[in-house]
Short mmCIF file of C-alpha atoms and ligand atoms in Angstrom, two decimals:
data_model
loop_
_atom_site.label_atom_id
_atom_site.label_comp_id
_atom_site.label_asym_id
_atom_site.label_seq_id
_atom_site.Cartn_x
_atom_site.Cartn_y
_atom_site.Cartn_z
CA MET A 1 -10.29 -15.33 18.35
CA GLU A 2 -9.43 -14.34 21.90
CA LEU A 3 -11.75 -11.60 23.13
CA PRO A 4 -9.90 -8.34 23.79
CA LEU A 5 -10.33 -7.49 27.48
CA GLU A 6 -10.98 -3.92 28.56
CA PRO A 7 -8.45 -2.71 31.16
CA TYR A 8 -11.10 -0.36 32.62
CA ARG A 9 -14.72 -0.34 33.79
CA THR A 10 -17.45 2.20 33.00
CA LYS A 11 -18.13 5.04 35.44
CA VAL A 12 -20.27 7.43 33.35
CA VAL A 13 -22.63 6.46 30.51
CA GLU A 14 -24.22 8.38 27.64
CA ARG A 15 -27.67 7.42 26.28
CA ILE A 16 -27.75 6.65 22.55
CA ARG A 17 -30.79 5.89 20.36
CA LEU A 18 -31.62 4.24 17.07
CA VAL A 19 -34.19 6.48 15.33
CA SER A 20 -36.66 4.86 12.91
CA ARG A 21 -35.74 3.90 9.34
CA ASP A 22 -38.16 6.55 7.98
CA GLU A 23 -36.44 9.21 10.05
CA ARG A 24 -33.04 7.97 8.92
CA LEU A 25 -34.10 8.15 5.27
CA ALA A 26 -35.41 11.71 5.70
CA LEU A 27 -32.20 12.77 7.46
CA LEU A 28 -30.05 11.14 4.78
CA LYS A 29 -31.88 13.04 2.02
CA ARG A 30 -31.65 16.29 3.97
CA ALA A 31 -27.89 15.71 4.43
CA GLY A 32 -27.38 15.21 0.68
CA TYR A 33 -26.24 11.62 1.36
CA ASN A 34 -23.23 13.14 3.13
CA LEU A 35 -22.77 11.59 6.58
CA PHE A 36 -20.94 14.63 7.92
CA TRP A 37 -24.35 16.38 8.01
CA ILE A 38 -26.29 13.71 9.91
CA PRO A 39 -27.12 14.86 13.47
CA SER A 40 -25.06 13.00 16.04
CA ASP A 41 -28.13 12.38 18.22
CA ALA A 42 -29.74 10.52 15.31
CA THR A 43 -26.67 8.29 14.99
CA TYR A 44 -26.66 5.01 16.89
CA ILE A 45 -23.03 3.91 16.45
CA ASP A 46 -20.74 6.72 15.34
CA LEU A 47 -17.67 5.41 13.54
CA LEU A 48 -17.14 8.59 11.52
CA THR A 49 -13.81 9.16 13.19
CA ASP A 50 -11.55 8.19 16.07
CA SER A 51 -10.55 11.85 16.29
CA GLY A 52 -11.64 13.77 19.38
CA THR A 53 -14.12 11.01 20.23
CA SER A 54 -12.17 9.15 22.94
CA ALA A 55 -13.67 8.57 26.37
CA MET A 56 -11.39 10.29 28.87
CA SER A 57 -10.34 8.54 32.04
CA ASP A 58 -11.25 9.62 35.58
CA THR A 59 -7.62 10.70 35.95
CA GLN A 60 -7.89 12.94 32.88
CA TRP A 61 -11.10 14.53 34.16
CA ALA A 62 -9.43 15.09 37.53
CA ALA A 63 -6.48 16.71 35.75
CA MET A 64 -8.92 19.02 33.95
CA ILE A 65 -10.36 20.29 37.20
CA LYS A 66 -6.83 21.04 38.34
CA GLY A 67 -5.93 22.76 35.05
CA ASP A 68 -4.09 26.05 35.57
CA GLU A 69 -5.82 28.75 33.51
CA ALA A 70 -3.08 31.39 33.84
CA TYR A 71 -2.55 33.25 30.56
CA ALA A 72 1.21 32.68 30.60
CA CYS A 73 3.53 29.92 31.87
CA SER A 74 0.78 27.89 33.55
CA SER A 75 1.78 24.79 35.50
CA SER A 76 -0.40 22.80 33.08
CA PHE A 77 1.88 23.89 30.24
CA VAL A 78 4.95 22.91 32.25
CA ASP A 79 3.53 19.39 32.69
CA PHE A 80 2.42 19.26 29.02
CA GLU A 81 5.86 20.28 27.79
CA ALA A 82 7.73 17.91 30.14
CA THR A 83 5.51 14.95 29.20
CA ILE A 84 5.96 15.61 25.49
CA HIS A 85 9.75 15.99 25.98
CA SER A 86 9.87 12.62 27.74
CA ILE A 87 8.32 10.82 24.77
CA PHE A 88 9.10 12.88 21.68
CA GLY A 89 12.38 14.42 22.81
CA TYR A 90 12.32 17.47 20.50
CA LYS A 91 13.71 20.84 21.52
CA HIS A 92 10.66 23.05 20.88
CA VAL A 93 7.10 22.14 21.91
CA ILE A 94 4.41 24.40 20.45
CA PRO A 95 0.76 23.84 21.49
CA THR A 96 -1.97 24.28 18.86
CA HIS A 97 -5.74 23.85 18.95
CA GLN A 98 -5.58 20.72 16.76
CA GLY A 99 -3.43 18.88 14.23
CA ARG A 100 -4.25 20.91 11.15
CA ALA A 101 -3.37 24.16 12.96
CA ALA A 102 0.11 22.69 13.55
CA GLU A 103 0.28 21.75 9.86
CA ASP A 104 -0.81 25.20 8.69
CA LEU A 105 1.65 27.01 10.97
CA PHE A 106 4.52 24.71 10.10
CA PHE A 107 3.98 24.60 6.33
CA GLY A 108 3.47 28.37 6.33
CA VAL A 109 7.04 28.70 7.57
CA ALA A 110 8.77 25.71 5.93
CA LEU A 111 7.26 25.66 2.41
CA ARG A 112 7.53 27.92 -0.62
CA PRO A 113 5.39 27.72 -3.78
CA GLY A 114 6.74 24.96 -6.04
CA ASP A 115 8.22 22.91 -3.17
CA VAL A 116 7.53 19.20 -2.99
CA VAL A 117 6.68 17.26 0.20
CA PRO A 118 7.04 13.48 0.05
CA ASN A 119 5.02 11.52 2.65
CA ASN A 120 4.01 7.87 2.84
CA THR A 121 0.41 9.05 2.32
CA HIS A 122 -0.78 12.55 3.11
CA PHE A 123 -3.92 12.72 5.20
CA ASP A 124 -6.54 14.97 3.55
CA THR A 125 -5.93 18.04 5.77
CA THR A 126 -2.17 17.58 5.46
CA ARG A 127 -2.42 17.43 1.66
CA ALA A 128 -4.72 20.46 1.62
CA ASN A 129 -2.38 22.44 3.88
CA VAL A 130 0.65 21.59 1.71
CA GLU A 131 -1.24 22.52 -1.45
CA SER A 132 -2.61 25.74 0.04
CA LYS A 133 1.03 26.92 0.29
CA GLY A 134 1.46 26.27 -3.44
CA ALA A 135 3.54 23.13 -2.79
CA VAL A 136 3.08 19.61 -4.14
CA ALA A 137 2.04 16.76 -1.80
CA LEU A 138 3.64 13.56 -3.10
CA ASP A 139 2.62 10.12 -1.80
CA CYS A 140 5.51 7.61 -1.70
CA VAL A 141 4.04 4.63 0.16
CA ILE A 142 5.31 1.17 -0.84
CA ASP A 143 3.31 -0.50 -3.63
CA GLU A 144 2.01 -3.12 -1.17
CA GLY A 145 0.33 -0.24 0.68
CA LEU A 146 -1.90 0.36 -2.35
CA ARG A 147 -3.08 -3.24 -2.64
CA PRO A 148 -6.05 -3.83 -0.28
CA ASP A 149 -5.64 -7.61 -0.12
CA CYS A 150 -1.87 -7.65 0.44
CA PRO A 151 -1.11 -8.92 3.96
CA HIS A 152 2.23 -7.06 4.38
CA PRO A 153 2.74 -6.31 8.13
CA PHE A 154 4.00 -2.76 7.53
CA LYS A 155 1.97 -1.35 4.67
CA GLY A 156 2.61 2.17 5.92
CA ASN A 157 6.28 1.93 4.94
CA MET A 158 7.77 4.62 2.72
CA SER A 159 9.26 3.46 -0.57
CA LEU A 160 12.92 4.51 -0.56
CA ALA A 161 12.94 4.11 -4.35
CA LYS A 162 10.02 6.54 -4.75
CA LEU A 163 11.66 8.95 -2.32
CA GLU A 164 14.93 8.80 -4.23
CA ALA A 165 13.10 9.28 -7.54
CA ALA A 166 11.31 12.35 -6.11
CA LEU A 167 14.59 13.96 -5.08
CA ALA A 168 16.12 13.14 -8.46
CA GLN A 169 13.12 14.55 -10.34
CA TYR A 170 12.57 17.75 -8.36
CA GLY A 171 16.07 18.35 -6.92
CA ARG A 172 17.06 18.58 -3.25
CA GLU A 173 16.40 22.35 -3.14
CA ARG A 174 12.69 21.85 -3.91
CA VAL A 175 12.25 19.26 -1.13
CA PRO A 176 12.53 21.18 2.16
CA LEU A 177 11.30 18.25 4.26
CA VAL A 178 10.03 14.70 4.19
CA MET A 179 6.99 13.59 6.23
CA LEU A 180 6.06 10.17 7.56
CA THR A 181 2.54 9.49 8.84
CA ILE A 182 2.36 6.95 11.69
CA THR A 183 0.12 5.09 11.41
CA ASN A 184 -0.71 5.75 7.76
CA ASN A 185 -4.36 6.80 8.06
CA SER A 186 -5.28 7.30 4.38
CA GLY A 187 -3.55 4.03 3.52
CA GLY A 188 -5.69 2.06 6.00
CA GLY A 189 -4.24 2.87 9.44
CA GLN A 190 -1.19 0.80 8.57
CA PRO A 191 2.07 1.07 10.52
CA ALA A 192 5.56 1.87 9.32
CA SER A 193 8.28 -0.46 10.64
CA LEU A 194 11.16 0.74 12.77
CA GLU A 195 13.49 -0.62 10.12
CA ASN A 196 11.78 1.50 7.46
CA ILE A 197 11.80 4.59 9.68
CA ARG A 198 15.53 4.08 10.30
CA SER A 199 16.18 3.79 6.54
CA VAL A 200 14.11 6.88 5.72
CA SER A 201 15.93 8.73 8.49
CA ASP A 202 19.37 7.69 7.14
CA PHE A 203 18.32 8.71 3.65
CA CYS A 204 17.14 12.12 4.84
CA ARG A 205 20.14 12.75 7.08
CA GLN A 206 22.60 11.89 4.30
CA ARG A 207 20.95 14.57 2.16
CA GLY A 208 20.33 17.08 4.94
CA VAL A 209 16.52 16.91 4.53
CA PRO A 210 14.58 17.21 7.80
CA LEU A 211 12.23 14.29 8.57
CA ILE A 212 8.96 15.31 10.24
CA PHE A 213 6.46 12.78 11.63
CA ASP A 214 2.71 13.14 11.42
CA ALA A 215 2.48 11.52 14.84
CA CYS A 216 -1.31 11.34 15.48
CA ARG A 217 -1.34 7.58 16.11
CA PHE A 218 2.26 7.05 17.20
CA ALA A 219 1.45 4.73 20.12
CA GLU A 220 -0.63 2.43 17.93
CA ASN A 221 2.26 2.36 15.43
CA ALA A 222 4.71 1.58 18.24
CA PHE A 223 2.45 -1.27 19.41
CA PHE A 224 2.49 -2.83 15.91
CA ILE A 225 6.30 -2.56 15.88
CA ARG A 226 6.45 -4.34 19.24
CA GLU A 227 4.07 -7.07 18.02
CA ARG A 228 5.32 -7.62 14.51
CA GLU A 229 8.95 -6.61 14.18
CA PRO A 230 11.70 -9.08 15.06
CA GLY A 231 13.64 -8.09 18.18
CA GLN A 232 11.08 -5.50 19.40
CA GLY A 233 8.82 -7.71 21.53
CA ASN A 234 10.49 -6.99 24.86
CA ARG A 235 10.68 -3.23 24.59
CA SER A 236 8.25 -0.81 26.20
CA ILE A 237 5.99 1.34 24.01
CA GLN A 238 7.73 4.42 25.39
CA GLU A 239 11.17 3.12 24.38
CA ILE A 240 9.99 2.34 20.86
CA ALA A 241 8.30 5.74 20.55
CA GLN A 242 11.43 7.48 21.81
CA GLU A 243 13.53 5.72 19.21
CA ILE A 244 11.09 6.58 16.41
CA PHE A 245 11.14 10.27 17.27
CA SER A 246 14.92 10.32 17.74
CA LEU A 247 15.14 9.41 14.05
CA GLY A 248 13.38 12.61 12.98
CA ASP A 249 13.59 16.35 13.43
CA GLY A 250 10.07 17.16 14.60
CA CYS A 251 6.41 16.24 14.38
CA THR A 252 2.92 17.54 13.91
CA MET A 253 0.42 15.98 16.30
CA SER A 254 -3.34 15.87 16.59
CA ALA A 255 -3.86 15.12 20.30
CA LYS A 256 -7.43 14.11 19.36
CA LYS A 257 -6.12 10.64 18.53
CA ASP A 258 -3.36 9.09 20.64
CA ALA A 259 -3.43 11.73 23.38
CA LEU A 260 -6.96 10.49 24.20
CA VAL A 261 -8.57 13.94 24.36
CA ASN A 262 -11.44 15.71 22.62
CA ILE A 263 -9.44 18.68 21.35
CA GLY A 264 -5.81 19.77 21.05
CA GLY A 265 -2.58 19.34 19.16
CA PHE A 266 1.04 20.38 19.03
CA LEU A 267 4.04 20.88 16.84
CA CYS A 268 7.54 19.81 17.87
CA LEU A 269 10.66 21.08 16.12
CA ASN A 270 14.39 20.85 16.63
CA ARG A 271 15.26 23.68 14.25
CA ASP A 272 15.44 27.02 16.05
CA ASP A 273 14.70 29.18 12.99
CA TRP A 274 11.51 27.27 12.16
CA ALA A 275 10.39 27.30 15.80
CA GLU A 276 11.04 31.04 16.05
CA ALA A 277 9.03 31.84 12.91
CA VAL A 278 6.18 29.49 13.90
CA THR A 279 6.00 31.00 17.40
CA ASN A 280 5.64 34.50 15.98
CA GLN A 281 2.79 33.34 13.78
CA LEU A 282 1.28 31.34 16.67
CA ILE A 283 0.87 34.47 18.75
CA LEU A 284 -0.95 36.08 15.83
CA THR A 285 -3.43 33.28 15.20
CA GLU A 286 -3.52 30.69 18.02
CA GLY A 287 -2.40 32.39 21.23
CA PHE A 288 0.52 32.90 23.61
CA PRO A 289 3.22 30.20 23.17
CA THR A 290 2.34 28.44 26.45
CA TYR A 291 -1.28 27.76 25.53
CA GLY A 292 -1.58 28.01 21.71
CA GLY A 293 -5.37 28.06 21.41
CA LEU A 294 -6.04 25.63 24.27
CA ALA A 295 -7.30 26.04 27.83
CA GLY A 296 -4.97 25.05 30.67
CA ARG A 297 -7.29 22.12 31.40
CA ASP A 298 -6.89 20.90 27.79
CA LEU A 299 -3.11 20.88 28.19
CA ALA A 300 -3.50 18.94 31.45
CA ALA A 301 -5.77 16.33 29.84
CA ILE A 302 -3.35 15.89 26.92
CA ALA A 303 -0.39 15.33 29.26
CA GLN A 304 -2.33 12.69 31.22
CA GLY A 305 -3.65 11.10 27.99
CA LEU A 306 -0.12 10.75 26.63
CA ARG A 307 0.91 8.93 29.80
CA GLU A 308 -2.08 6.58 29.53
CA VAL A 309 -1.69 5.76 25.83
CA LEU A 310 1.72 4.19 26.47
CA ASP A 311 0.08 1.47 28.61
CA LEU A 312 0.61 -1.88 26.93
CA GLU A 313 -2.63 -3.35 28.30
CA TYR A 314 -4.61 -0.43 26.92
CA LEU A 315 -3.00 -0.83 23.49
CA ARG A 316 -3.49 -4.59 23.47
CA TYR A 317 -7.22 -4.09 24.10
CA ARG A 318 -7.45 -1.17 21.68
CA ILE A 319 -5.81 -2.87 18.71
CA GLY A 320 -7.54 -6.14 19.67
CA GLN A 321 -10.98 -4.51 19.57
CA VAL A 322 -10.42 -3.17 16.06
CA ALA A 323 -9.08 -6.58 14.95
CA TYR A 324 -12.18 -8.21 16.47
CA LEU A 325 -14.46 -6.05 14.31
CA GLY A 326 -12.33 -6.93 11.28
CA GLU A 327 -12.64 -10.64 11.95
CA LEU A 328 -16.43 -10.49 12.35
CA LEU A 329 -16.69 -8.63 9.05
CA GLN A 330 -14.55 -11.15 7.24
CA ASN A 331 -16.65 -13.99 8.62
CA LYS A 332 -19.65 -12.27 7.01
CA GLY A 333 -17.91 -12.12 3.64
CA VAL A 334 -17.33 -8.35 3.70
CA PRO A 335 -14.04 -7.58 1.88
CA ILE A 336 -11.74 -5.55 4.11
CA LEU A 337 -8.33 -4.06 3.74
CA GLN A 338 -5.71 -6.47 5.06
CA PRO A 339 -4.30 -6.51 7.64
CA VAL A 340 -6.73 -4.63 9.90
CA GLY A 341 -5.42 -1.15 10.80
CA GLY A 342 -4.77 0.32 14.22
CA HIS A 343 -7.74 2.66 14.60
CA ALA A 344 -10.19 1.42 12.00
CA VAL A 345 -11.39 -1.34 9.75
CA TYR A 346 -11.50 -0.30 6.11
CA ILE A 347 -14.09 -1.97 3.89
CA ASP A 348 -12.88 -2.39 0.31
CA ALA A 349 -15.88 -0.85 -1.46
CA LYS A 350 -14.36 -1.43 -4.90
CA ALA A 351 -14.27 -5.19 -4.23
CA MET A 352 -17.64 -5.23 -2.48
CA LEU A 353 -19.53 -3.14 -5.07
CA PRO A 354 -17.93 -3.85 -8.46
CA HIS A 355 -21.16 -2.77 -10.21
CA ILE A 356 -20.73 0.84 -9.02
CA ALA A 357 -18.11 2.74 -11.06
CA PRO A 358 -15.61 4.94 -9.15
CA GLU A 359 -17.25 8.10 -10.58
CA CYS A 360 -20.47 6.98 -8.85
CA PHE A 361 -18.67 6.78 -5.49
CA PRO A 362 -19.15 3.18 -4.31
CA GLY A 363 -17.68 4.01 -0.89
CA GLN A 364 -20.04 6.93 -0.33
CA ALA A 365 -23.01 4.79 -1.41
CA LEU A 366 -21.98 2.21 1.19
CA THR A 367 -21.77 4.82 3.97
CA ALA A 368 -25.29 5.98 3.05
CA ALA A 369 -26.54 2.38 3.13
CA LEU A 370 -24.97 1.77 6.55
CA TYR A 371 -26.77 4.75 7.99
CA LEU A 372 -30.06 3.91 6.33
CA GLU A 373 -29.98 0.28 7.42
CA ALA A 374 -28.54 0.54 10.92
CA GLY A 375 -27.95 4.15 12.05
CA ILE A 376 -24.20 3.65 11.72
CA ARG A 377 -22.02 6.52 10.57
CA ALA A 378 -18.79 5.81 8.70
CA VAL A 379 -16.60 7.82 6.33
CA GLU A 380 -15.66 7.33 2.68
CA ILE A 381 -11.95 7.46 1.87
CA GLY A 382 -12.08 7.11 -1.88
CA SER A 383 -13.00 9.09 -4.96
CA LEU A 384 -15.30 11.55 -3.19
CA MET A 385 -12.41 12.49 -0.89
CA PHE A 386 -9.47 12.18 -3.28
CA GLY A 387 -10.87 11.85 -6.83
CA ARG A 388 -10.62 14.89 -9.14
CA ASP A 389 -11.20 16.10 -12.66
CA ASP A 390 -7.96 16.39 -14.64
CA ALA A 391 -7.13 20.07 -15.20
CA VAL A 392 -6.18 19.50 -18.87
CA THR A 393 -8.48 16.75 -20.15
CA GLY A 394 -11.37 17.38 -17.73
CA ARG A 395 -11.57 13.61 -17.30
CA PHE A 396 -12.39 12.06 -13.93
CA VAL A 397 -9.32 10.70 -12.12
CA PRO A 398 -10.40 8.23 -9.41
CA ALA A 399 -8.64 7.75 -6.06
CA PRO A 400 -6.31 4.71 -5.95
CA LEU A 401 -8.56 2.97 -3.39
CA GLU A 402 -12.31 3.07 -2.70
CA LEU A 403 -12.52 2.52 1.05
CA VAL A 404 -15.10 2.95 3.78
CA ARG A 405 -13.51 3.52 7.13
CA LEU A 406 -15.14 2.21 10.28
CA ALA A 407 -13.08 4.20 12.78
CA VAL A 408 -13.38 2.94 16.33
CA PRO A 409 -13.37 5.67 19.00
CA ARG A 410 -11.03 4.85 21.88
CA ARG A 411 -12.58 3.31 25.03
CA VAL A 412 -16.14 4.05 23.82
CA TYR A 413 -18.03 1.08 22.28
CA SER A 414 -18.55 -2.45 23.59
CA LEU A 415 -17.88 -5.67 21.72
CA ALA A 416 -21.69 -6.19 21.43
CA GLN A 417 -21.98 -2.85 19.65
CA LEU A 418 -19.18 -3.79 17.27
CA ALA A 419 -20.94 -7.11 16.60
CA TYR A 420 -24.07 -5.08 15.69
CA VAL A 421 -21.97 -3.13 13.17
CA ALA A 422 -20.66 -6.34 11.62
CA GLU A 423 -24.23 -7.73 11.40
CA ALA A 424 -25.41 -4.62 9.55
CA CYS A 425 -22.48 -4.75 7.12
CA GLY A 426 -23.27 -8.42 6.48
CA ARG A 427 -26.91 -7.56 5.68
CA ILE A 428 -25.84 -4.91 3.18
CA ALA A 429 -23.33 -7.30 1.61
CA ALA A 430 -26.18 -9.77 1.08
CA ALA A 431 -28.27 -7.11 -0.72
CA LYS A 432 -25.37 -5.33 -2.40
CA SER A 433 -26.45 -5.83 -6.01
CA ARG A 434 -29.43 -3.54 -5.35
CA LEU A 435 -27.30 -0.70 -3.94
CA ARG A 436 -26.99 2.20 -6.40
CA GLY A 437 -24.21 4.72 -6.96
CA LEU A 438 -24.36 8.44 -6.19
CA GLU A 439 -23.86 11.60 -8.23
CA ILE A 440 -22.75 15.02 -7.04
CA GLU A 441 -25.31 17.83 -6.80
CA PHE A 442 -22.93 20.35 -5.26
CA ALA A 443 -19.24 20.30 -4.33
CA PRO A 444 -16.97 23.06 -2.96
CA PRO A 445 -13.50 23.46 -4.56
CA VAL A 446 -11.38 22.27 -1.58
CA LEU A 447 -11.89 19.26 0.75
CA ARG A 448 -15.15 18.63 -1.10
CA HIS A 449 -16.15 15.51 0.85
CA PHE A 450 -16.97 17.61 3.92
CA ARG A 451 -19.62 19.74 2.22
CA ALA A 452 -20.60 17.89 -0.97
CA ARG A 453 -24.28 17.10 -1.59
CA LEU A 454 -25.15 13.94 -3.53
CA ARG A 455 -28.14 11.89 -4.69
CA PRO A 456 -28.67 8.38 -6.08
CA VAL A 457 -27.67 8.39 -9.76
CA GLY A 458 -30.57 9.69 -11.86
CA GLY A 459 -32.71 10.29 -8.74
CA GLY A 460 -34.82 7.68 -6.97
CA ASP A 461 -33.98 5.33 -4.10
CA LEU A 462 -30.60 4.25 -2.74
CA PHE A 463 -31.59 0.60 -3.12
CA ALA A 464 -33.14 -0.50 -6.41
CA ALA A 465 -36.43 -2.37 -5.93
N1 F0G B 1 -2.93 13.84 10.25
C1 F0G B 1 -3.60 12.67 10.28
C2 F0G B 1 -2.89 11.40 9.92
C3 F0G B 1 -4.94 12.65 10.66
O1 F0G B 1 -5.58 11.49 10.71
C4 F0G B 1 -5.58 13.87 11.01
C5 F0G B 1 -6.98 13.90 11.39
C6 F0G B 1 -4.84 15.06 10.97
C7 F0G B 1 -3.52 15.00 10.58
C8 F0G B 1 -5.45 16.39 11.34
O2 F0G B 1 -5.69 16.49 12.70
O3 F0G B 1 -8.18 16.73 12.90
O4 F0G B 1 -6.65 17.42 14.75
O5 F0G B 1 -6.76 18.74 12.68
N2 F0G B 1 -7.75 12.95 11.17
C9 F0G B 1 -9.15 12.84 11.53
C10 F0G B 1 -9.71 11.56 10.98
C11 F0G B 1 -9.97 14.05 11.24
O6 F0G B 1 -10.93 11.40 11.01
O7 F0G B 1 -8.93 10.71 10.55
P1 F0G B 1 -6.88 17.39 13.28
#
């Protein structure tokens, strides 16, 4: 494959270290085999998330120095708002400290207990925020999106049939909004096509249901549209993004992804009554409406990051780097979700580790093995994150997919470092029959994957002798 070329050079570096295997084993045990509790300075390559882990550009750092820290109506907010208007086009722009704060504020206003929110696939915090309002989070992604080996170019598409069935089952009055996550993170970082977004938009507009985007990775989604969708190849990323957002009525955004910053988010809405109610709540919990929990310098860095993320050369390198990792893994016989997503490669742990049952968390066992073998941190997106015990039967209900996400931070790691990751995965694949499943020692009631403690089933070592 053609090597993806970086459209930047390095100006500042950060020392990283690979601690010894003995130390890694001790840390893994102390963390309850939960990678969220491994110290970052004992992690060599950190692929836990692409969220808030981007390297900022010199221009963003310069913008931070110039950030206006006035409590109200800072010039940084004016730039932030104008930049967001120029891409997203919505009437109200409400800053928040990160994506889930936008979700909480918005759902607090828009949802009532018993409501139903269809989405292609809810991200975990989005699902949790919908459910915390007593509403039902319903995933309506196309069936191809649930099949890891299906090479469909737009596996993030919403199924119109499932959407229609949801409205028929619950009634229009119980569906106050429809969401669409671009790209579809929990479904493998897969894009939705412009054609699908147009159809979902038509469907919603005909029924008077607002369509709200979860826009975290909108530029990566727009790049896939430009690459893969007939007739889109000559358009700019900004034009495609503008069209996407014109088809909806608002968005929640975690700026920690495609705004290339370490913290921040926003909510955009066209509806005045929602914006009014959210703003009142914002002042109570996040801050004055022109900073919403962020410093002026954060707003400035977000505005500059949004300008940079629209750069075609950046996106070509970015998506190319993730595809490069995917190709190396495939060459080593590691089963991955096809096609490779925008921000991450997802290893199909169910296919790789068929001897570990879903209730023994094959994905989580693989993340533990990756850390133990190579100091790499990844995240499970499978039955630890989304599995549950049925409220009536008490029986374990597994997640539809058992994935391990290797999320690639933006502008951070070199191709050599990604090759090291692929090597390590290949080594584990060669020894996979010795890898054992995990059992839960402790789990909190909500978002359990963040705080759960586990151990190899029945005690003993992660790898059988
Ligand atoms: N929506 C999607 C699709 C996300 O991927 C995330 C975060 C959020 C909402 C929440 O945003 O973290 O700023 O509050 N995803 C991160 C991840 C955490 O690792 O995928 P946040």
